[in-house]
Tab-separated table of N, CA and C in Angstrom:
chain	number	residue	atom	x	y	z
A	74	GLN	N	-25.602	-15.249	-22.221
A	74	GLN	CA	-23.875	-15.455	-21.594
A	74	GLN	C	-23.156	-14.213	-21.889
A	75	VAL	N	-23.381	-14.100	-20.617
A	75	VAL	CA	-21.869	-12.203	-20.770
A	75	VAL	C	-21.336	-12.967	-21.116
A	76	GLN	N	-20.223	-12.545	-22.004
A	76	GLN	CA	-19.568	-12.281	-22.108
A	76	GLN	C	-18.210	-11.481	-22.024
A	77	LEU	N	-17.481	-11.894	-21.001
A	77	LEU	CA	-15.331	-9.881	-20.932
A	77	LEU	C	-15.198	-10.899	-21.339
A	78	VAL	N	-13.867	-11.015	-23.194
A	78	VAL	CA	-12.853	-10.927	-23.460
A	78	VAL	C	-12.039	-9.988	-23.633
A	79	GLU	N	-10.616	-10.620	-22.918
A	79	GLU	CA	-9.397	-9.866	-21.982
A	79	GLU	C	-8.017	-9.836	-23.052
A	80	SER	N	-7.118	-9.299	-23.520
A	80	SER	CA	-6.680	-9.668	-24.415
A	80	SER	C	-5.536	-8.910	-23.317
A	81	GLY	N	-4.113	-9.014	-24.707
A	81	GLY	CA	-2.632	-8.007	-24.488
A	81	GLY	C	-2.079	-8.334	-23.711
A	82	GLY	N	-2.286	-9.626	-23.155
A	82	GLY	CA	-1.386	-10.053	-21.918
A	82	GLY	C	0.012	-10.623	-22.945
A	83	GLY	N	1.473	-11.082	-21.917
A	83	GLY	CA	2.430	-11.656	-22.912
A	83	GLY	C	3.372	-11.222	-21.659
A	84	SER	N	4.448	-11.651	-22.005
A	84	SER	CA	5.391	-11.177	-21.163
A	84	SER	C	5.844	-10.018	-21.317
A	85	VAL	N	6.122	-9.211	-20.117
A	85	VAL	CA	7.562	-8.243	-20.675
A	85	VAL	C	8.067	-8.192	-19.720
A	86	GLU	N	9.575	-7.430	-19.079
A	86	GLU	CA	10.927	-6.867	-19.145
A	86	GLU	C	10.415	-5.603	-17.741
A	87	ALA	N	10.471	-6.738	-16.451
A	87	ALA	CA	10.755	-5.542	-15.414
A	87	ALA	C	10.669	-3.866	-15.882
A	88	GLY	N	10.435	-2.689	-15.138
A	88	GLY	CA	9.704	-2.235	-16.038
A	88	GLY	C	10.160	-1.017	-16.980
A	89	GLY	N	9.017	-2.182	-17.070
A	89	GLY	CA	8.505	-2.043	-18.957
A	89	GLY	C	6.466	-1.818	-18.514
A	90	SER	N	5.958	-1.658	-19.823
A	90	SER	CA	4.662	-1.606	-19.780
A	90	SER	C	3.539	-2.602	-20.981
A	91	LEU	N	2.373	-2.752	-20.590
A	91	LEU	CA	1.739	-3.412	-21.038
A	91	LEU	C	-0.087	-2.331	-21.037
A	92	LYS	N	-0.200	-2.683	-22.006
A	92	LYS	CA	-1.715	-2.264	-21.888
A	92	LYS	C	-3.124	-3.294	-22.403
A	93	LEU	N	-3.767	-3.754	-21.274
A	93	LEU	CA	-5.140	-4.934	-21.604
A	93	LEU	C	-5.519	-3.529	-21.741
A	94	SER	N	-6.469	-4.737	-22.010
A	94	SER	CA	-7.683	-4.882	-23.617
A	94	SER	C	-8.895	-5.358	-22.171
A	95	CYS	N	-10.032	-4.642	-22.285
A	95	CYS	CA	-11.489	-6.223	-22.132
A	95	CYS	C	-12.481	-6.219	-22.432
A	96	SER	N	-13.141	-6.330	-23.610
A	96	SER	CA	-14.491	-5.676	-24.263
A	96	SER	C	-15.118	-7.138	-23.766
A	97	ILE	N	-16.254	-5.265	-23.352
A	97	ILE	CA	-17.805	-6.273	-22.782
A	97	ILE	C	-18.674	-6.069	-23.377
A	98	PRO	N	-19.738	-6.282	-23.674
A	98	PRO	CA	-21.431	-6.450	-23.781
A	98	PRO	C	-21.455	-4.482	-23.440
A	99	ARG	N	-22.871	-4.327	-24.781
A	99	ARG	CA	-22.911	-3.183	-24.272
A	99	ARG	C	-23.703	-3.016	-23.178
A	100	ASP	N	-23.840	-3.637	-23.403
A	100	ASP	CA	-25.386	-2.861	-22.153
A	100	ASP	C	-24.825	-2.850	-20.516
A	101	ILE	N	-23.784	-4.171	-20.702
A	101	ILE	CA	-23.229	-4.403	-19.547
A	101	ILE	C	-21.856	-2.923	-18.509
A	102	PHE	N	-21.520	-2.611	-20.017
A	102	PHE	CA	-20.633	-1.875	-19.782
A	102	PHE	C	-20.499	-0.478	-19.554
A	103	ALA	N	-22.363	0.067	-19.999
A	103	ALA	CA	-22.990	1.255	-19.833
A	103	ALA	C	-23.340	1.350	-18.386
A	104	ARG	N	-24.468	-0.149	-17.705
A	104	ARG	CA	-24.817	0.166	-16.567
A	104	ARG	C	-23.761	-0.395	-15.757
A	105	CYS	N	-22.913	-0.811	-15.578
A	105	CYS	CA	-21.807	-1.316	-14.333
A	105	CYS	C	-20.164	-0.997	-13.935
A	106	GLY	N	-20.129	-0.540	-13.153
A	106	GLY	CA	-18.533	-0.743	-12.762
A	106	GLY	C	-18.104	-1.695	-13.480
A	107	MET	N	-15.843	-1.414	-13.524
A	107	MET	CA	-16.086	-2.927	-13.942
A	107	MET	C	-14.648	-2.179	-13.282
A	108	GLY	N	-13.589	-3.082	-13.178
A	108	GLY	CA	-11.972	-3.425	-12.562
A	108	GLY	C	-11.383	-4.046	-13.916
A	109	TRP	N	-9.942	-4.047	-13.018
A	109	TRP	CA	-9.670	-5.734	-13.009
A	109	TRP	C	-8.855	-6.406	-11.932
A	110	PHE	N	-8.598	-7.225	-11.902
A	110	PHE	CA	-8.432	-8.132	-10.911
A	110	PHE	C	-7.321	-8.741	-11.294
A	111	ARG	N	-6.427	-9.395	-10.333
A	111	ARG	CA	-4.860	-11.275	-11.551
A	111	ARG	C	-4.930	-11.644	-9.596
A	112	GLN	N	-4.649	-12.933	-9.992
A	112	GLN	CA	-4.340	-13.334	-9.267
A	112	GLN	C	-3.223	-14.253	-9.363
A	113	VAL	N	-1.997	-13.629	-8.796
A	113	VAL	CA	-1.028	-14.116	-8.994
A	113	VAL	C	-0.127	-15.541	-8.679
A	114	PRO	N	1.023	-16.019	-8.513
A	114	PRO	CA	1.363	-17.113	-8.486
A	114	PRO	C	1.908	-17.349	-6.434
A	115	GLY	N	1.407	-18.455	-6.631
A	115	GLY	CA	1.096	-18.922	-5.626
A	115	GLY	C	0.215	-18.625	-3.879
A	116	LYS	N	-0.854	-17.742	-4.786
A	116	LYS	CA	-2.269	-17.692	-3.735
A	116	LYS	C	-3.421	-18.336	-4.131
A	117	LYS	N	-4.745	-18.458	-3.715
A	117	LYS	CA	-5.116	-19.022	-4.366
A	117	LYS	C	-6.411	-17.848	-4.837
A	118	ALA	N	-6.184	-17.545	-4.007
A	118	ALA	CA	-7.161	-15.605	-3.911
A	118	ALA	C	-6.789	-14.756	-4.798
A	119	VAL	N	-7.431	-14.691	-5.920
A	119	VAL	CA	-7.618	-13.101	-6.801
A	119	VAL	C	-7.949	-11.896	-6.009
A	120	GLU	N	-7.032	-11.233	-6.248
A	120	GLU	CA	-6.617	-9.286	-5.602
A	120	GLU	C	-7.919	-9.276	-6.391
A	121	TRP	N	-7.759	-7.612	-5.302
A	121	TRP	CA	-8.510	-6.777	-6.623
A	121	TRP	C	-7.253	-5.816	-7.387
A	122	VAL	N	-7.309	-5.245	-8.353
A	122	VAL	CA	-6.035	-3.807	-9.038
A	122	VAL	C	-6.318	-2.782	-9.354
A	123	ALA	N	-8.191	-2.306	-9.892
A	123	ALA	CA	-8.689	-1.169	-10.042
A	123	ALA	C	-10.011	-1.437	-10.215
A	124	VAL	N	-10.199	-0.202	-10.238
A	124	VAL	CA	-11.797	-0.361	-10.357
A	124	VAL	C	-13.094	1.282	-10.723
A	125	VAL	N	-13.562	0.937	-11.651
A	125	VAL	CA	-13.667	2.298	-12.091
A	125	VAL	C	-15.671	2.347	-11.992
A	126	SER	N	-16.210	3.695	-11.256
A	126	SER	CA	-17.920	3.086	-11.622
A	126	SER	C	-18.183	3.836	-12.622
A	127	VAL	N	-19.780	4.062	-13.381
A	127	VAL	CA	-20.231	3.569	-13.836
A	127	VAL	C	-19.716	4.930	-15.094
A	128	GLY	N	-19.438	4.875	-16.397
A	128	GLY	CA	-19.509	6.278	-16.463
A	128	GLY	C	-17.983	6.119	-15.950
A	129	GLY	N	-17.305	5.845	-15.732
A	129	GLY	CA	-15.739	6.481	-15.685
A	129	GLY	C	-15.033	7.312	-14.443
A	130	GLY	N	-16.984	7.623	-13.860
A	130	GLY	CA	-16.015	9.208	-12.736
A	130	GLY	C	-15.344	9.065	-12.347
A	131	GLY	N	-15.378	7.054	-10.785
A	131	GLY	CA	-14.222	7.848	-10.138
A	131	GLY	C	-13.943	6.222	-10.529
A	132	LYS	N	-12.285	5.990	-9.929
A	132	LYS	CA	-10.683	5.253	-9.521
A	132	LYS	C	-11.121	4.795	-8.401
A	133	SER	N	-10.708	3.983	-8.361
A	133	SER	CA	-9.099	3.168	-7.448
A	133	SER	C	-8.394	2.879	-6.892
A	134	TYR	N	-7.665	2.580	-7.285
A	134	TYR	CA	-6.478	1.130	-7.119
A	134	TYR	C	-5.488	0.357	-6.030
A	135	ARG	N	-5.033	-0.335	-6.687
A	135	ARG	CA	-5.047	-1.363	-5.236
A	135	ARG	C	-3.634	-0.510	-4.714
A	136	SER	N	-2.714	0.004	-3.626
A	136	SER	CA	-1.903	1.064	-3.390
A	136	SER	C	-0.752	0.077	-3.638
A	137	SER	N	-0.653	-1.172	-3.344
A	137	SER	CA	0.603	-1.611	-4.930
A	137	SER	C	1.583	-1.138	-6.603
A	138	VAL	N	-0.248	-0.659	-6.751
A	138	VAL	CA	0.307	-0.083	-8.380
A	138	VAL	C	-0.370	0.989	-8.199
A	139	GLU	N	-0.909	2.697	-8.185
A	139	GLU	CA	-1.050	3.449	-7.631
A	139	GLU	C	-0.070	4.157	-8.163
A	140	GLY	N	-0.412	4.559	-9.502
A	140	GLY	CA	0.720	5.730	-9.887
A	140	GLY	C	1.744	4.764	-11.182
A	141	ARG	N	1.564	3.236	-11.356
A	141	ARG	CA	1.718	2.687	-12.435
A	141	ARG	C	0.438	2.618	-13.145
A	142	PHE	N	-0.296	2.023	-12.909
A	142	PHE	CA	-1.357	1.406	-13.591
A	142	PHE	C	-2.533	2.669	-13.472
A	143	THR	N	-3.321	2.744	-14.870
A	143	THR	CA	-4.030	3.777	-14.902
A	143	THR	C	-5.693	2.464	-15.902
A	144	ILE	N	-6.218	2.756	-15.143
A	144	ILE	CA	-7.998	2.366	-15.238
A	144	ILE	C	-8.369	3.233	-16.977
A	145	SER	N	-8.855	3.288	-17.257
A	145	SER	CA	-9.558	3.149	-18.040
A	145	SER	C	-11.130	3.264	-19.435
A	146	GLN	N	-11.574	3.428	-20.155
A	146	GLN	CA	-12.757	2.715	-21.153
A	146	GLN	C	-12.445	3.932	-22.127
A	147	GLU	N	-12.969	2.272	-22.942
A	147	GLU	CA	-12.496	3.493	-24.091
A	147	GLU	C	-14.880	3.440	-24.694
A	148	ASP	N	-15.393	4.661	-23.513
A	148	ASP	CA	-16.654	4.253	-24.086
A	148	ASP	C	-17.876	3.896	-25.766
A	149	ALA	N	-16.892	3.665	-26.786
A	149	ALA	CA	-17.324	3.679	-28.471
A	149	ALA	C	-17.508	3.027	-28.894
A	150	LYS	N	-15.836	2.015	-28.282
A	150	LYS	CA	-15.993	-0.126	-28.046
A	150	LYS	C	-16.598	-0.236	-27.263
A	151	ASN	N	-16.842	0.521	-26.141
A	151	ASN	CA	-16.771	-0.557	-25.360
A	151	ASN	C	-15.713	-2.066	-24.327
A	152	ILE	N	-14.631	-0.970	-24.685
A	152	ILE	CA	-13.644	-1.926	-23.860
A	152	ILE	C	-13.328	-1.395	-22.865
A	153	LEU	N	-12.793	-2.095	-21.558
A	153	LEU	CA	-11.709	-1.419	-21.072
A	153	LEU	C	-10.701	-1.928	-20.822
A	154	TYR	N	-9.893	-0.595	-20.195
A	154	TYR	CA	-7.832	-1.169	-20.750
A	154	TYR	C	-7.441	-0.491	-19.414
A	155	LEU	N	-6.082	-0.928	-19.001
A	155	LEU	CA	-5.478	-1.456	-17.835
A	155	LEU	C	-4.436	-1.260	-18.545
A	156	GLU	N	-3.319	-0.246	-18.330
A	156	GLU	CA	-2.077	0.396	-18.949
A	156	GLU	C	-1.711	-0.117	-17.684
A	157	MET	N	-0.027	-0.650	-17.895
A	157	MET	CA	0.279	-0.670	-16.634
A	157	MET	C	1.755	-0.848	-17.292
A	158	SER	N	3.093	0.746	-15.978
A	158	SER	CA	4.176	0.575	-16.569
A	158	SER	C	4.416	0.213	-15.371
A	159	SER	N	6.142	0.896	-15.508
A	159	SER	CA	7.161	0.597	-14.286
A	159	SER	C	6.687	-0.844	-13.871
A	160	ILE	N	6.499	-1.928	-14.857
A	160	ILE	CA	5.876	-3.010	-14.630
A	160	ILE	C	6.995	-3.194	-13.510
A	161	GLU	N	6.422	-4.592	-12.360
A	161	GLU	CA	7.644	-5.242	-11.301
A	161	GLU	C	7.015	-6.761	-11.401
A	162	THR	N	7.797	-7.373	-10.740
A	162	THR	CA	8.626	-8.705	-10.743
A	162	THR	C	6.956	-9.476	-10.524
A	163	ASN	N	6.382	-8.971	-9.386
A	163	ASN	CA	5.495	-8.944	-8.170
A	163	ASN	C	3.655	-8.970	-8.966
A	164	ASP	N	4.380	-8.145	-10.921
A	164	ASP	CA	3.569	-7.601	-10.714
A	164	ASP	C	2.435	-8.885	-11.957
A	165	THR	N	3.094	-10.235	-12.229
A	165	THR	CA	3.065	-10.901	-13.187
A	165	THR	C	1.875	-12.691	-11.808
A	166	GLY	N	0.674	-12.093	-13.123
A	166	GLY	CA	-0.627	-13.640	-12.399
A	166	GLY	C	-1.329	-13.442	-13.795
A	167	VAL	N	-1.905	-13.447	-13.525
A	167	VAL	CA	-3.247	-13.591	-14.851
A	167	VAL	C	-4.510	-12.914	-13.515
A	168	TYR	N	-4.630	-11.790	-15.196
A	168	TYR	CA	-5.020	-10.445	-15.389
A	168	TYR	C	-7.308	-10.581	-15.611
A	169	TYR	N	-7.540	-10.620	-14.852
A	169	TYR	CA	-9.401	-10.488	-15.239
A	169	TYR	C	-10.085	-9.279	-15.683
A	170	CYS	N	-9.791	-8.866	-16.000
A	170	CYS	CA	-11.490	-7.360	-16.168
A	170	CYS	C	-13.178	-8.766	-15.489
A	171	ALA	N	-13.999	-7.139	-14.622
A	171	ALA	CA	-14.931	-8.181	-14.123
A	171	ALA	C	-16.015	-6.587	-14.494
A	172	ALA	N	-17.194	-7.621	-13.702
A	172	ALA	CA	-18.351	-5.814	-15.043
A	172	ALA	C	-19.614	-6.180	-13.160
A	173	CYS	N	-19.686	-5.483	-13.138
A	173	CYS	CA	-21.145	-5.176	-11.946
A	173	CYS	C	-21.002	-5.267	-10.898
A	174	GLN	N	-21.538	-4.959	-9.756
A	174	GLN	CA	-21.012	-4.989	-7.970
A	174	GLN	C	-19.045	-5.523	-8.107
A	175	VAL	N	-18.866	-4.407	-8.248
A	175	VAL	CA	-17.354	-4.399	-8.362
A	175	VAL	C	-16.697	-4.263	-7.443
A	176	SER	N	-15.851	-3.830	-6.882
A	176	SER	CA	-14.898	-2.960	-5.872
A	176	SER	C	-14.192	-3.806	-5.377
A	177	ALA	N	-13.281	-3.376	-4.171
A	177	ALA	CA	-12.012	-5.013	-3.830
A	177	ALA	C	-12.434	-6.166	-2.643
A	178	VAL	N	-13.788	-5.830	-2.892
A	178	VAL	CA	-14.365	-7.674	-2.832
A	178	VAL	C	-14.312	-8.539	-3.878
A	179	PRO	N	-13.622	-8.580	-4.472
A	179	PRO	CA	-13.137	-10.092	-5.468
A	179	PRO	C	-14.442	-11.047	-5.334
A	180	ALA	N	-15.131	-11.945	-4.365
A	180	ALA	CA	-16.164	-12.322	-5.119
A	180	ALA	C	-17.533	-12.076	-5.156
A	181	ALA	N	-17.379	-10.265	-4.742
A	181	ALA	CA	-18.699	-9.530	-5.652
A	181	ALA	C	-18.592	-9.597	-7.339
A	182	ALA	N	-18.002	-9.423	-7.456
A	182	ALA	CA	-17.862	-9.270	-9.341
A	182	ALA	C	-18.791	-9.560	-10.054
A	183	LYS	N	-20.270	-9.901	-10.558
A	183	LYS	CA	-20.759	-10.177	-11.502
A	183	LYS	C	-20.207	-11.114	-12.082
A	184	TYR	N	-20.198	-10.340	-13.332
A	184	TYR	CA	-19.292	-10.994	-15.202
A	184	TYR	C	-17.491	-10.644	-14.552
A	185	TRP	N	-17.219	-11.744	-15.378
A	185	TRP	CA	-15.511	-11.858	-15.087
A	185	TRP	C	-15.145	-12.262	-16.518
A	186	GLY	N	-14.375	-12.754	-17.654
A	186	GLY	CA	-13.425	-12.748	-18.318
A	186	GLY	C	-12.530	-14.597	-18.129
A	187	GLN	N	-11.404	-14.190	-18.877
A	187	GLN	CA	-11.564	-15.732	-18.356
A	187	GLN	C	-9.878	-15.614	-18.610
A	188	GLY	N	-9.542	-14.560	-18.098
A	188	GLY	CA	-8.406	-14.151	-17.669
A	188	GLY	C	-7.433	-14.190	-18.943
A	189	THR	N	-6.167	-12.664	-18.926
A	189	THR	CA	-4.504	-12.907	-19.883
A	189	THR	C	-3.716	-13.128	-18.319
A	190	GLN	N	-2.715	-13.885	-19.327
A	190	GLN	CA	-1.442	-14.464	-18.098
A	190	GLN	C	-0.803	-12.659	-18.284
A	191	VAL	N	0.347	-12.367	-17.023
A	191	VAL	CA	-0.020	-11.739	-17.836
A	191	VAL	C	3.060	-11.719	-16.660
A	192	THR	N	3.163	-11.657	-17.962
A	192	THR	CA	5.043	-12.918	-17.303
A	192	THR	C	5.825	-11.399	-17.093
A	193	VAL	N	5.668	-11.261	-16.128
A	193	VAL	CA	7.089	-10.099	-16.109
A	193	VAL	C	8.595	-10.696	-15.860
A	194	SER	N	9.860	-10.587	-16.382
A	194	SER	CA	11.237	-10.997	-15.765
A	194	SER	C	11.872	-10.217	-15.656
A	195	SER	N	13.176	-10.528	-14.624
A	195	SER	CA	13.649	-8.991	-13.807
A	195	SER	C	14.728	-9.145	-14.983
């Protein structure tokens, strides 16, 4: 069973910063694109936040987070990061990392973590 494990969520004030981490099995990390997704309050659908191609070469961001969030990876530790800055209250939600077949279409992603809660207060 493939396990992706997120960490780093918590409560933060608007304007602050937070860094999420996701530990991904080595074989998955090495051969798949990866990404971050979120489910915000009041919406059933998970939405994409940022994705990165295999090897970290290509990165894409949801327009509402572009310039504020950064997706990155640490190859030696098989960890995917999401650095969040200038956080806004509408960034509140459960954040998931996913791997393989990731794109702006969350339903296509093959492997998922359990999620980590991010709560932004005004």
